[in-house]
Amino acid sequence: MWEYAPAPESRDIANLKPNYRMFSDGQFVEGTGEPLKTVNPATEEVLAEVSTASTADVDKAVKAARRAYDRVWSKMPGTERAKYIYRIARLIQERSRELAVLESLDNGKPIKESRDVDVPTAAAHFFYHAGWADKLSYAGYGPDPRPLGVAGQVIPWNFPLLMAAWKIAPALACGNTVVLKPAETTPLTALVLAEIIQQADLPPGVVNIIPGAGDVGASLVEHPDVNKVAFTGSTDVGKIIQRELAGTRKKLTLELGGKAANVVFDDAPLDQAVEGIVNGIFFNQGHVCCAGSRLLVQESVADELLEKLRVRVSTLRVGDPLDKNTDVGAINSREQLTKIQELVESGEGEGASRWTSSCPLPDKGFFFAPTVFSNVSQAMRIAREEIFGPVLSVLTFRTPDEAVAKANNTPYGLSAGVWTEKGSRILWMAQRMRAGVVWSNTFNRFDPTAPFGGYQESGFGREGGRTGLEAYLDV
Ligand code: NAP
Ligand code: MG
């Protein structure tokens, strides 16, 4: 084992303020809801107090978005909208260190991930969509596709800034205005994004960011003057929203949970596959909707692969998210930690074999050591339910048909992985696995040009790419 000296990033870079206000109609204003305290999950200390929106504030924000839509944004030529969106992208880059440190403080994810994935990918989404703003007539949706109006957007806590970018960038590019609700436990980077939007001089009301709990999300999606709802979160809440919107004229996209199969064939380069498996499930503490949480290994290489995997996972460093050497950071909340613990206990109870890395854990904060379950059967809860934590369930198969059957034996269908030397087998598998994204010989790769979204209970609609524009256009 290598010894590493601590290499902490300075938290001063985050410019943390004691209070944050909501962003409505171009101004930072005190919300009239009960203020919330956001916590650093690595230390359990309160980071800041954040004002939240009441139902009246939701209404004000939607009205501001409507005015901005009617008077300015829907009438502005795409070439002009593009300039604003480019400016947002550039400002995210300029303030990238601040955003990365703040994201790691508020969410608990390792700084190397917020720095190298979340923030640059968020900027990339604005750059990419800025490019579409004046080219929508070439997107394949008719000669003059129209925006929808006011978009109400609700996002989860696992990629707080990145999910905001996924939602806001295409909405603006297509000429819509936005009211966005960040997750209760991670509101801070969305509010810095609001500062950036103000810095970029967007007309007031084009983007409004209103923190709060689930009830604020509910009153936003129910608001009668919202034309489009975009939700990323759990399947349970997605179902509530879909029922709520049935019979209305609101357009809806849902990006929900997942239980992805990562399938390793016996001809795969095993060392490379191990890296992909680790990335697939331990990236972002496994708080990833498309995490490769079910490993399907061909039986003939299962023992060898599992041995290599345990050796590799033992080297993962769990701890301070701000340390540049940290591989696995903090679990986002006590509630989520309890959920992970409960599912892990069910795995042991149902007879799977548990292996947990013996890495040291910090005394404070919410942490969970990387865990691998073998001898998992398809009926077990750890094979069926989303754990949303650093826990991998390993199953085996003998034939490609069996691999497909097991991969598809889930109510979800967001992503999948295939590891094999044979190109023809990759295509054969990709055509048969019901998943919105199939990675081959890699995992968890994100790019704004590639549409992302699910099948079945993972939701519907796509984000990213040309296809993703459809969600924000009247086609
Ligand atoms: P969640 O409970 O569904 O929360 C998601 C968001 O919805 C939060 O902002 C939440 O507010 C809000 N919300 C809660 N109840 C609501 C309601 N009745 N109406 C409107 N909004 C409501 O999900 P989570 O547990 O925070 O996030 C994890 C889930 O998100 C996982 O299942 C994961 O797979 C999924 N996810 C999917 C994708 C994807 O692209 N498919 C990406 C990331 C995450 P609060 O913050 O106050 O709870
Ligand atoms: Mg927090």
Short mmCIF file of C-alpha atoms and ligand atoms in Angstrom, two decimals:
data_model
loop_
_atom_site.label_atom_id
_atom_site.label_comp_id
_atom_site.label_asym_id
_atom_site.label_seq_id
_atom_site.Cartn_x
_atom_site.Cartn_y
_atom_site.Cartn_z
CA MET A 1 0.00 0.00 0.00
CA TRP A 2 1.27 3.49 -0.85
CA GLU A 3 1.46 6.01 1.95
CA TYR A 4 0.06 9.37 0.97
CA ALA A 5 0.65 12.65 2.74
CA PRO A 6 -2.55 14.69 3.07
CA ALA A 7 -3.10 17.02 0.10
CA PRO A 8 -6.12 19.08 1.11
CA GLU A 9 -7.57 21.74 -1.15
CA SER A 10 -8.17 24.97 0.78
CA ARG A 11 -11.80 25.46 1.73
CA ASP A 12 -11.33 29.24 1.52
CA ILE A 13 -11.53 28.87 -2.25
CA ALA A 14 -15.25 28.12 -1.86
CA ASN A 15 -15.98 31.69 -0.67
CA LEU A 16 -18.54 30.19 1.64
CA LYS A 17 -21.05 32.71 2.96
CA PRO A 18 -23.08 32.29 6.16
CA ASN A 19 -26.33 32.97 4.29
CA TYR A 20 -27.62 32.30 0.80
CA ARG A 21 -30.76 33.73 -0.68
CA MET A 22 -32.96 32.51 -3.50
CA PHE A 23 -32.71 33.95 -7.00
CA SER A 24 -35.95 35.25 -8.45
CA ASP A 25 -36.62 37.77 -11.21
CA GLY A 26 -32.93 38.62 -11.52
CA GLN A 27 -32.47 39.42 -7.80
CA PHE A 28 -31.28 37.57 -4.74
CA VAL A 29 -34.19 37.79 -2.36
CA GLU A 30 -35.13 36.41 1.02
CA GLY A 31 -37.57 33.54 0.53
CA THR A 32 -40.56 33.46 2.86
CA GLY A 33 -40.31 29.72 3.49
CA GLU A 34 -38.60 28.24 6.56
CA PRO A 35 -34.82 28.66 6.04
CA LEU A 36 -32.82 25.44 5.72
CA LYS A 37 -29.36 24.60 7.00
CA THR A 38 -27.09 22.79 4.61
CA VAL A 39 -24.56 20.45 6.14
CA ASN A 40 -21.09 19.26 5.18
CA PRO A 41 -21.64 15.49 5.19
CA ALA A 42 -17.93 14.85 5.83
CA THR A 43 -17.97 16.71 9.16
CA GLU A 44 -21.68 17.14 10.00
CA GLU A 45 -21.07 20.89 10.52
CA VAL A 46 -23.61 23.40 9.23
CA LEU A 47 -22.13 25.17 6.20
CA ALA A 48 -24.71 27.88 5.64
CA GLU A 49 -28.30 28.89 6.09
CA VAL A 50 -30.31 29.04 2.90
CA SER A 51 -33.61 30.80 2.44
CA THR A 52 -36.36 28.73 0.86
CA ALA A 53 -39.37 29.44 -1.28
CA SER A 54 -42.95 29.46 0.01
CA THR A 55 -45.83 28.71 -2.34
CA ALA A 56 -46.16 32.45 -2.90
CA ASP A 57 -42.47 32.65 -3.83
CA VAL A 58 -42.90 29.79 -6.31
CA ASP A 59 -45.73 31.73 -7.89
CA LYS A 60 -43.61 34.91 -8.08
CA ALA A 61 -40.74 33.03 -9.71
CA VAL A 62 -43.06 31.43 -12.28
CA LYS A 63 -44.62 34.82 -13.03
CA ALA A 64 -41.14 36.32 -13.50
CA ALA A 65 -40.22 33.48 -15.83
CA ARG A 66 -43.45 34.03 -17.80
CA ARG A 67 -42.80 37.75 -18.19
CA ALA A 68 -39.22 37.12 -19.27
CA TYR A 69 -40.46 34.51 -21.75
CA ASP A 70 -43.18 36.71 -23.26
CA ARG A 71 -41.27 39.95 -23.38
CA VAL A 72 -37.65 38.99 -24.05
CA TRP A 73 -36.37 35.47 -24.28
CA SER A 74 -38.80 33.86 -26.72
CA LYS A 75 -38.44 36.83 -29.06
CA MET A 76 -34.67 37.03 -28.95
CA PRO A 77 -32.86 35.64 -32.01
CA GLY A 78 -30.92 32.44 -31.36
CA THR A 79 -27.63 34.16 -32.15
CA GLU A 80 -28.24 36.53 -29.22
CA ARG A 81 -29.36 33.80 -26.82
CA ALA A 82 -26.19 31.92 -27.69
CA LYS A 83 -24.01 34.79 -26.50
CA TYR A 84 -25.54 34.66 -23.03
CA ILE A 85 -25.18 30.89 -22.83
CA TYR A 86 -21.54 31.05 -23.94
CA ARG A 87 -20.94 33.65 -21.27
CA ILE A 88 -22.34 31.33 -18.60
CA ALA A 89 -20.03 28.56 -19.83
CA ARG A 90 -16.99 30.84 -19.68
CA LEU A 91 -17.85 32.10 -16.20
CA ILE A 92 -18.22 28.53 -14.93
CA GLN A 93 -14.70 27.90 -16.19
CA GLU A 94 -13.41 31.07 -14.57
CA ARG A 95 -14.97 30.17 -11.25
CA SER A 96 -14.29 26.44 -11.57
CA ARG A 97 -12.09 26.05 -8.49
CA GLU A 98 -14.59 27.87 -6.32
CA LEU A 99 -17.43 25.73 -7.67
CA ALA A 100 -15.46 22.49 -7.25
CA VAL A 101 -14.55 23.16 -3.62
CA LEU A 102 -18.06 24.33 -2.78
CA GLU A 103 -19.56 21.23 -4.42
CA SER A 104 -17.27 18.93 -2.43
CA LEU A 105 -18.12 20.74 0.80
CA ASP A 106 -21.87 20.64 0.30
CA ASN A 107 -22.18 17.24 -1.34
CA GLY A 108 -19.26 15.22 0.09
CA LYS A 109 -17.86 14.10 -3.27
CA PRO A 110 -14.07 13.93 -3.70
CA ILE A 111 -12.48 17.11 -4.97
CA LYS A 112 -10.82 15.25 -7.83
CA GLU A 113 -14.29 14.35 -9.14
CA SER A 114 -15.92 17.76 -8.68
CA ARG A 115 -12.81 19.35 -10.22
CA ASP A 116 -12.34 16.93 -13.13
CA VAL A 117 -15.89 15.79 -13.87
CA ASP A 118 -18.75 17.81 -12.40
CA VAL A 119 -17.56 21.34 -13.10
CA PRO A 120 -15.95 20.84 -16.55
CA THR A 121 -18.93 18.77 -17.72
CA ALA A 122 -21.31 21.48 -16.50
CA ALA A 123 -19.38 24.07 -18.54
CA ALA A 124 -19.36 21.69 -21.51
CA HIS A 125 -23.17 21.48 -21.41
CA PHE A 126 -23.48 25.25 -21.67
CA PHE A 127 -20.90 25.44 -24.47
CA TYR A 128 -22.57 22.65 -26.40
CA HIS A 129 -26.08 24.07 -26.10
CA ALA A 130 -24.94 27.60 -26.87
CA GLY A 131 -23.94 26.16 -30.22
CA TRP A 132 -27.47 24.91 -30.86
CA ALA A 133 -29.28 28.15 -30.02
CA ASP A 134 -29.00 29.60 -33.53
CA LYS A 135 -29.12 26.25 -35.37
CA LEU A 136 -32.42 24.82 -34.12
CA SER A 137 -33.88 24.82 -37.61
CA TYR A 138 -31.21 22.23 -38.51
CA ALA A 139 -31.93 20.00 -35.52
CA GLY A 140 -34.46 17.87 -37.40
CA TYR A 141 -37.56 19.29 -35.70
CA GLY A 142 -38.89 21.33 -38.61
CA PRO A 143 -37.81 24.64 -40.13
CA ASP A 144 -38.76 26.82 -37.16
CA PRO A 145 -39.18 24.83 -33.94
CA ARG A 146 -40.77 26.85 -31.14
CA PRO A 147 -39.96 26.84 -27.41
CA LEU A 148 -42.51 25.56 -24.92
CA GLY A 149 -42.59 28.44 -22.44
CA VAL A 150 -41.75 28.21 -18.74
CA ALA A 151 -39.84 25.12 -17.65
CA GLY A 152 -40.17 23.93 -14.02
CA GLN A 153 -37.13 21.82 -13.17
CA VAL A 154 -36.39 19.72 -10.10
CA ILE A 155 -33.01 18.09 -9.49
CA PRO A 156 -31.40 15.68 -6.98
CA TRP A 157 -28.35 16.00 -4.72
CA ASN A 158 -25.87 13.64 -6.36
CA PHE A 159 -24.57 16.02 -9.08
CA PRO A 160 -25.96 19.35 -7.91
CA LEU A 161 -24.23 21.71 -10.35
CA LEU A 162 -24.06 19.27 -13.23
CA MET A 163 -27.79 18.43 -13.04
CA ALA A 164 -28.59 22.14 -12.99
CA ALA A 165 -26.49 22.56 -16.15
CA TRP A 166 -28.17 19.57 -17.84
CA LYS A 167 -31.52 21.18 -17.18
CA ILE A 168 -30.87 24.87 -17.74
CA ALA A 169 -28.60 24.81 -20.81
CA PRO A 170 -30.97 23.07 -23.27
CA ALA A 171 -33.99 24.99 -21.93
CA LEU A 172 -32.30 28.33 -22.61
CA ALA A 173 -30.87 27.28 -25.95
CA CYS A 174 -34.37 26.40 -27.16
CA GLY A 175 -35.82 29.72 -25.97
CA ASN A 176 -37.57 28.68 -22.75
CA THR A 177 -37.30 30.34 -19.37
CA VAL A 178 -36.61 28.39 -16.20
CA VAL A 179 -37.56 27.95 -12.57
CA LEU A 180 -35.27 25.38 -10.96
CA LYS A 181 -35.43 23.77 -7.54
CA PRO A 182 -32.16 22.27 -6.30
CA ALA A 183 -32.12 19.45 -3.73
CA GLU A 184 -32.57 20.30 -0.09
CA THR A 185 -29.17 18.93 1.00
CA THR A 186 -27.11 20.53 -1.81
CA PRO A 187 -28.41 23.99 -2.75
CA LEU A 188 -25.13 25.94 -2.74
CA THR A 189 -23.58 25.47 -6.18
CA ALA A 190 -26.92 26.12 -7.89
CA LEU A 191 -26.99 29.47 -6.08
CA VAL A 192 -23.46 30.29 -7.24
CA LEU A 193 -24.65 29.37 -10.73
CA ALA A 194 -27.38 31.97 -10.13
CA GLU A 195 -24.62 34.51 -9.38
CA ILE A 196 -22.95 33.52 -12.63
CA ILE A 197 -26.23 33.97 -14.48
CA GLN A 198 -26.49 37.44 -12.97
CA GLN A 199 -22.85 38.14 -13.91
CA ALA A 200 -23.62 36.99 -17.46
CA ASP A 201 -26.30 39.68 -17.48
CA LEU A 202 -29.21 37.45 -18.44
CA PRO A 203 -32.47 39.39 -18.54
CA PRO A 204 -34.29 39.18 -15.16
CA GLY A 205 -36.59 36.18 -14.84
CA VAL A 206 -35.01 34.06 -17.57
CA VAL A 207 -33.55 31.78 -14.87
CA ASN A 208 -34.92 31.58 -11.33
CA ILE A 209 -33.45 29.28 -8.66
CA ILE A 210 -35.60 28.55 -5.65
CA PRO A 211 -34.27 26.27 -2.90
CA GLY A 212 -36.52 24.26 -0.64
CA ALA A 213 -37.66 20.76 0.24
CA GLY A 214 -39.87 18.39 -1.73
CA ASP A 215 -42.99 20.51 -1.17
CA VAL A 216 -41.39 23.38 -3.11
CA GLY A 217 -40.71 20.93 -5.95
CA ALA A 218 -44.33 19.79 -5.76
CA SER A 219 -45.76 23.31 -5.92
CA LEU A 220 -43.46 24.13 -8.83
CA VAL A 221 -44.51 21.16 -10.94
CA GLU A 222 -48.18 21.72 -10.05
CA HIS A 223 -48.10 25.42 -10.93
CA PRO A 224 -50.69 25.98 -13.68
CA ASP A 225 -48.49 28.39 -15.63
CA VAL A 226 -45.59 25.95 -16.06
CA ASN A 227 -45.48 24.49 -19.58
CA LYS A 228 -42.80 21.89 -19.20
CA VAL A 229 -41.62 19.83 -16.24
CA ALA A 230 -38.19 18.22 -16.13
CA PHE A 231 -37.49 16.04 -13.14
CA THR A 232 -34.44 14.05 -12.11
CA GLY A 233 -34.76 12.02 -8.94
CA SER A 234 -36.26 8.87 -7.54
CA THR A 235 -38.74 6.67 -9.37
CA ASP A 236 -41.25 7.07 -6.52
CA VAL A 237 -41.37 10.85 -6.84
CA GLY A 238 -41.31 10.55 -10.65
CA LYS A 239 -44.48 8.48 -10.47
CA ILE A 240 -46.18 11.04 -8.22
CA ILE A 241 -45.32 13.79 -10.71
CA GLN A 242 -46.49 11.77 -13.70
CA ARG A 243 -49.85 11.15 -12.02
CA GLU A 244 -50.09 14.81 -11.08
CA LEU A 245 -49.49 15.94 -14.65
CA ALA A 246 -51.73 13.41 -16.36
CA GLY A 247 -54.49 15.22 -18.22
CA THR A 248 -52.71 18.56 -18.21
CA ARG A 249 -51.00 19.99 -21.28
CA LYS A 250 -47.63 20.12 -19.57
CA LYS A 251 -44.82 18.31 -21.30
CA LEU A 252 -42.84 16.00 -19.01
CA THR A 253 -39.45 14.30 -18.95
CA LEU A 254 -38.36 12.03 -16.12
CA GLU A 255 -34.81 10.89 -15.37
CA LEU A 256 -35.17 8.38 -12.56
CA GLY A 257 -33.32 5.56 -10.84
CA GLY A 258 -31.36 2.64 -12.21
CA LYS A 259 -29.85 -0.74 -11.44
CA ALA A 260 -27.36 -1.12 -14.26
CA ALA A 261 -25.74 -4.37 -15.30
CA ASN A 262 -22.02 -4.23 -16.00
CA VAL A 263 -21.34 -7.41 -17.99
CA VAL A 264 -17.85 -8.91 -18.13
CA PHE A 265 -17.16 -11.71 -20.65
CA ASP A 266 -14.31 -14.19 -20.27
CA ASP A 267 -12.37 -12.65 -23.16
CA ALA A 268 -12.35 -9.17 -21.61
CA PRO A 269 -9.05 -7.57 -20.58
CA LEU A 270 -9.63 -8.20 -16.89
CA ASP A 271 -7.33 -5.53 -15.43
CA GLN A 272 -9.01 -2.91 -17.57
CA ALA A 273 -12.43 -4.29 -16.63
CA VAL A 274 -11.55 -4.00 -12.94
CA GLU A 275 -10.85 -0.30 -13.41
CA GLY A 276 -14.19 0.10 -15.17
CA ILE A 277 -16.05 -1.82 -12.47
CA VAL A 278 -14.48 0.37 -9.78
CA ASN A 279 -15.33 3.52 -11.71
CA GLY A 280 -18.83 2.15 -12.36
CA ILE A 281 -19.78 1.68 -8.72
CA PHE A 282 -17.39 3.69 -6.52
CA PHE A 283 -17.40 6.94 -8.54
CA ASN A 284 -19.30 9.56 -6.52
CA GLN A 285 -19.74 7.04 -3.63
CA GLY A 286 -22.09 5.11 -5.90
CA HIS A 287 -24.60 7.99 -5.75
CA VAL A 288 -25.06 7.68 -9.48
CA CYS A 289 -28.34 6.84 -11.18
CA CYS A 290 -26.45 4.99 -13.93
CA ALA A 291 -23.97 3.28 -11.53
CA GLY A 292 -22.86 -0.20 -12.57
CA SER A 293 -24.35 -1.64 -9.40
CA ARG A 294 -24.89 -5.20 -10.69
CA LEU A 295 -21.74 -6.85 -11.93
CA LEU A 296 -22.47 -9.85 -14.19
CA VAL A 297 -19.33 -11.95 -14.67
CA GLN A 298 -18.91 -14.95 -16.91
CA GLU A 299 -18.50 -17.91 -14.57
CA SER A 300 -15.16 -19.10 -15.96
CA VAL A 301 -13.41 -15.87 -14.93
CA ALA A 302 -15.47 -15.00 -11.87
CA ASP A 303 -12.98 -16.11 -9.21
CA GLU A 304 -10.03 -14.47 -10.91
CA LEU A 305 -11.90 -11.24 -11.48
CA LEU A 306 -13.26 -11.08 -7.94
CA GLU A 307 -9.78 -11.56 -6.52
CA LYS A 308 -8.38 -8.76 -8.68
CA LEU A 309 -11.34 -6.58 -7.74
CA ARG A 310 -10.83 -7.02 -3.99
CA VAL A 311 -7.15 -6.17 -4.32
CA ARG A 312 -7.98 -3.03 -6.27
CA VAL A 313 -10.86 -1.92 -4.05
CA SER A 314 -8.63 -2.32 -0.97
CA THR A 315 -6.48 0.50 -2.32
CA LEU A 316 -9.35 3.02 -2.52
CA ARG A 317 -8.87 5.83 -0.03
CA VAL A 318 -12.04 6.86 1.77
CA GLY A 319 -12.13 10.16 3.64
CA ASP A 320 -11.87 13.92 3.45
CA PRO A 321 -13.56 15.02 0.20
CA LEU A 322 -11.24 18.02 -0.02
CA ASP A 323 -8.11 15.84 -0.04
CA LYS A 324 -6.88 15.47 -3.62
CA ASN A 325 -5.92 11.83 -2.91
CA THR A 326 -9.39 10.80 -1.77
CA ASP A 327 -11.14 8.27 -4.00
CA VAL A 328 -14.40 7.87 -2.10
CA GLY A 329 -15.87 10.78 -0.17
CA ALA A 330 -18.79 11.15 2.22
CA ILE A 331 -22.29 9.76 1.86
CA ASN A 332 -24.49 12.78 1.22
CA SER A 333 -26.74 12.52 4.28
CA ARG A 334 -27.42 10.46 7.36
CA GLU A 335 -30.70 9.41 5.76
CA GLN A 336 -28.87 8.01 2.73
CA LEU A 337 -26.30 6.28 4.94
CA THR A 338 -29.09 4.58 6.87
CA LYS A 339 -30.66 3.42 3.62
CA ILE A 340 -27.35 1.92 2.46
CA GLN A 341 -26.80 0.19 5.82
CA GLU A 342 -30.29 -1.25 5.77
CA LEU A 343 -29.89 -2.70 2.26
CA VAL A 344 -26.45 -4.12 3.11
CA GLU A 345 -27.94 -5.86 6.15
CA SER A 346 -30.67 -7.30 3.94
CA GLY A 347 -27.96 -8.68 1.63
CA GLU A 348 -26.28 -10.44 4.53
CA GLY A 349 -29.64 -11.61 5.84
CA GLU A 350 -30.60 -13.08 2.49
CA GLY A 351 -27.36 -15.06 2.30
CA ALA A 352 -25.03 -13.13 -0.02
CA SER A 353 -21.32 -13.11 0.89
CA ARG A 354 -20.17 -9.68 2.01
CA TRP A 355 -16.65 -8.35 1.59
CA THR A 356 -15.89 -4.84 2.85
CA SER A 357 -12.64 -2.99 2.44
CA SER A 358 -10.76 -2.63 5.72
CA CYS A 359 -9.80 0.96 4.89
CA PRO A 360 -9.87 3.38 7.82
CA LEU A 361 -12.92 5.67 8.02
CA PRO A 362 -13.02 9.15 9.58
CA ASP A 363 -14.60 9.36 13.07
CA LYS A 364 -16.98 12.13 12.10
CA GLY A 365 -19.28 12.47 9.13
CA PHE A 366 -21.22 9.98 7.02
CA PHE A 367 -18.96 7.35 5.48
CA PHE A 368 -19.37 3.83 4.17
CA ALA A 369 -16.50 1.52 3.24
CA PRO A 370 -16.52 0.07 -0.30
CA THR A 371 -18.37 -3.23 -0.22
CA VAL A 372 -18.70 -6.12 -2.67
CA PHE A 373 -21.33 -8.83 -2.38
CA SER A 374 -20.75 -12.13 -4.14
CA ASN A 375 -23.06 -15.17 -4.36
CA VAL A 376 -25.90 -12.80 -5.10
CA SER A 377 -29.09 -14.20 -6.58
CA GLN A 378 -31.51 -12.23 -8.71
CA ALA A 379 -34.27 -12.39 -6.11
CA MET A 380 -32.27 -10.61 -3.41
CA ARG A 381 -33.07 -6.99 -2.64
CA ILE A 382 -29.43 -6.00 -3.27
CA ALA A 383 -29.85 -7.28 -6.84
CA ARG A 384 -33.19 -5.56 -7.42
CA GLU A 385 -33.23 -2.28 -5.51
CA GLU A 386 -31.14 0.79 -6.07
CA ILE A 387 -28.69 1.07 -3.15
CA PHE A 388 -27.23 4.42 -4.30
CA GLY A 389 -24.05 3.80 -2.34
CA PRO A 390 -20.58 2.20 -2.66
CA VAL A 391 -21.96 -1.33 -2.74
CA LEU A 392 -21.58 -3.77 -5.63
CA SER A 393 -23.63 -6.94 -6.15
CA VAL A 394 -21.90 -9.65 -8.17
CA LEU A 395 -23.82 -12.28 -10.13
CA THR A 396 -22.50 -14.79 -12.66
CA PHE A 397 -23.64 -16.13 -16.04
CA ARG A 398 -22.53 -18.80 -18.49
CA THR A 399 -23.83 -17.77 -21.93
CA PRO A 400 -24.47 -14.43 -23.66
CA ASP A 401 -28.22 -15.19 -23.67
CA GLU A 402 -28.16 -15.66 -19.93
CA ALA A 403 -26.25 -12.41 -19.54
CA VAL A 404 -28.92 -10.55 -21.51
CA ALA A 405 -31.76 -12.18 -19.58
CA LYS A 406 -30.19 -11.27 -16.25
CA ALA A 407 -29.21 -7.76 -17.34
CA ASN A 408 -32.80 -7.08 -18.40
CA ASN A 409 -34.32 -8.61 -15.30
CA THR A 410 -35.00 -5.25 -13.68
CA PRO A 411 -37.80 -2.71 -13.72
CA TYR A 412 -35.17 -0.06 -14.55
CA GLY A 413 -33.22 0.52 -17.77
CA LEU A 414 -30.90 3.50 -17.58
CA SER A 415 -27.45 2.20 -18.44
CA ALA A 416 -25.36 -0.92 -18.98
CA GLY A 417 -21.77 -1.92 -19.62
CA VAL A 418 -20.17 -4.64 -21.76
CA TRP A 419 -16.57 -5.82 -21.43
CA THR A 420 -15.28 -8.03 -24.23
CA GLU A 421 -12.60 -8.06 -26.91
CA LYS A 422 -15.17 -8.90 -29.58
CA GLY A 423 -16.74 -5.95 -31.36
CA SER A 424 -19.56 -8.09 -32.76
CA ARG A 425 -20.50 -9.19 -29.26
CA ILE A 426 -20.61 -5.60 -28.05
CA LEU A 427 -23.14 -4.77 -30.78
CA TRP A 428 -25.09 -7.97 -30.16
CA MET A 429 -25.38 -7.13 -26.46
CA ALA A 430 -26.10 -3.45 -27.00
CA GLN A 431 -29.06 -4.31 -29.21
CA ARG A 432 -30.55 -6.66 -26.65
CA MET A 433 -30.03 -4.82 -23.37
CA ARG A 434 -32.90 -2.50 -22.54
CA ALA A 435 -30.89 0.48 -21.37
CA GLY A 436 -30.73 4.06 -22.56
CA VAL A 437 -26.94 4.10 -22.51
CA VAL A 438 -24.64 1.16 -23.17
CA TRP A 439 -20.93 1.67 -22.53
CA SER A 440 -18.45 -0.80 -23.94
CA ASN A 441 -15.03 -1.32 -22.38
CA THR A 442 -15.59 1.83 -20.36
CA PHE A 443 -18.18 3.11 -17.89
CA ASN A 444 -19.67 6.37 -16.59
CA ARG A 445 -18.53 8.47 -19.52
CA PHE A 446 -20.58 11.62 -19.97
CA ASP A 447 -20.63 14.01 -22.86
CA PRO A 448 -23.13 16.72 -23.75
CA THR A 449 -23.31 15.49 -27.35
CA ALA A 450 -24.62 12.07 -26.27
CA PRO A 451 -28.27 11.70 -25.28
CA PHE A 452 -28.83 10.27 -21.81
CA GLY A 453 -32.03 8.80 -20.42
CA GLY A 454 -33.90 5.66 -19.53
CA TYR A 455 -36.31 2.88 -20.37
CA GLN A 456 -39.13 1.60 -18.18
CA GLU A 457 -38.97 2.84 -14.57
CA SER A 458 -35.80 4.80 -15.28
CA GLY A 459 -38.02 7.37 -16.94
CA PHE A 460 -38.48 8.86 -20.38
CA GLY A 461 -37.08 11.69 -22.44
CA ARG A 462 -33.43 12.35 -23.22
CA GLU A 463 -30.97 14.96 -22.05
CA GLY A 464 -28.03 15.93 -24.21
CA GLY A 465 -27.34 15.67 -27.90
CA ARG A 466 -29.71 16.65 -30.68
CA THR A 467 -32.30 14.28 -29.24
CA GLY A 468 -32.27 16.15 -25.93
CA LEU A 469 -33.47 19.35 -27.60
CA GLU A 470 -36.82 17.72 -28.31
CA ALA A 471 -37.73 17.93 -24.61
CA TYR A 472 -37.65 21.73 -24.81
CA LEU A 473 -39.25 22.30 -28.20
CA ASP A 474 -42.83 22.23 -29.41
CA VAL A 475 -42.39 19.56 -32.05
P1 NAP B 1 -35.94 12.42 -4.77
O1 NAP B 1 -36.30 12.23 -3.37
O2 NAP B 1 -36.88 11.97 -5.81
O3 NAP B 1 -35.59 13.97 -4.92
C1 NAP B 1 -35.29 14.57 -6.15
C2 NAP B 1 -35.76 16.00 -6.12
O4 NAP B 1 -37.18 16.06 -6.06
C3 NAP B 1 -35.27 16.79 -4.91
O5 NAP B 1 -35.05 18.11 -5.29
C4 NAP B 1 -36.47 16.68 -3.97
O6 NAP B 1 -36.50 17.64 -2.97
C5 NAP B 1 -37.61 16.82 -4.94
N1 NAP B 1 -38.90 16.29 -4.50
C6 NAP B 1 -39.18 15.45 -3.47
N2 NAP B 1 -40.49 15.18 -3.43
C7 NAP B 1 -41.07 15.86 -4.46
C8 NAP B 1 -42.41 15.98 -4.95
N3 NAP B 1 -43.42 15.32 -4.39
N4 NAP B 1 -42.63 16.75 -6.03
C9 NAP B 1 -41.61 17.41 -6.64
N5 NAP B 1 -40.33 17.33 -6.21
C10 NAP B 1 -40.06 16.56 -5.14
O7 NAP B 1 -34.58 11.72 -5.13
P2 NAP B 1 -33.26 11.69 -4.26
O8 NAP B 1 -33.35 10.54 -3.35
O9 NAP B 1 -32.94 13.00 -3.71
O10 NAP B 1 -32.22 11.41 -5.44
C11 NAP B 1 -31.77 10.15 -5.76
C12 NAP B 1 -32.55 9.54 -6.89
O11 NAP B 1 -32.39 10.30 -8.09
C13 NAP B 1 -32.06 8.17 -7.23
O12 NAP B 1 -33.14 7.28 -7.37
C14 NAP B 1 -31.33 8.34 -8.53
O13 NAP B 1 -31.25 7.21 -9.32
C15 NAP B 1 -32.06 9.44 -9.17
N6 NAP B 1 -31.24 10.13 -10.15
C16 NAP B 1 -31.51 9.95 -11.48
C17 NAP B 1 -30.74 10.57 -12.46
C18 NAP B 1 -31.03 10.38 -13.91
O14 NAP B 1 -30.52 11.14 -14.74
N7 NAP B 1 -31.82 9.42 -14.31
C19 NAP B 1 -29.69 11.39 -12.08
C20 NAP B 1 -29.43 11.56 -10.72
C21 NAP B 1 -30.24 10.92 -9.77
P3 NAP B 1 -35.64 17.36 -1.62
O15 NAP B 1 -34.24 17.66 -1.96
O16 NAP B 1 -36.15 18.26 -0.59
O17 NAP B 1 -35.86 15.93 -1.24
MG MG B 2 -25.08 19.69 2.11
#
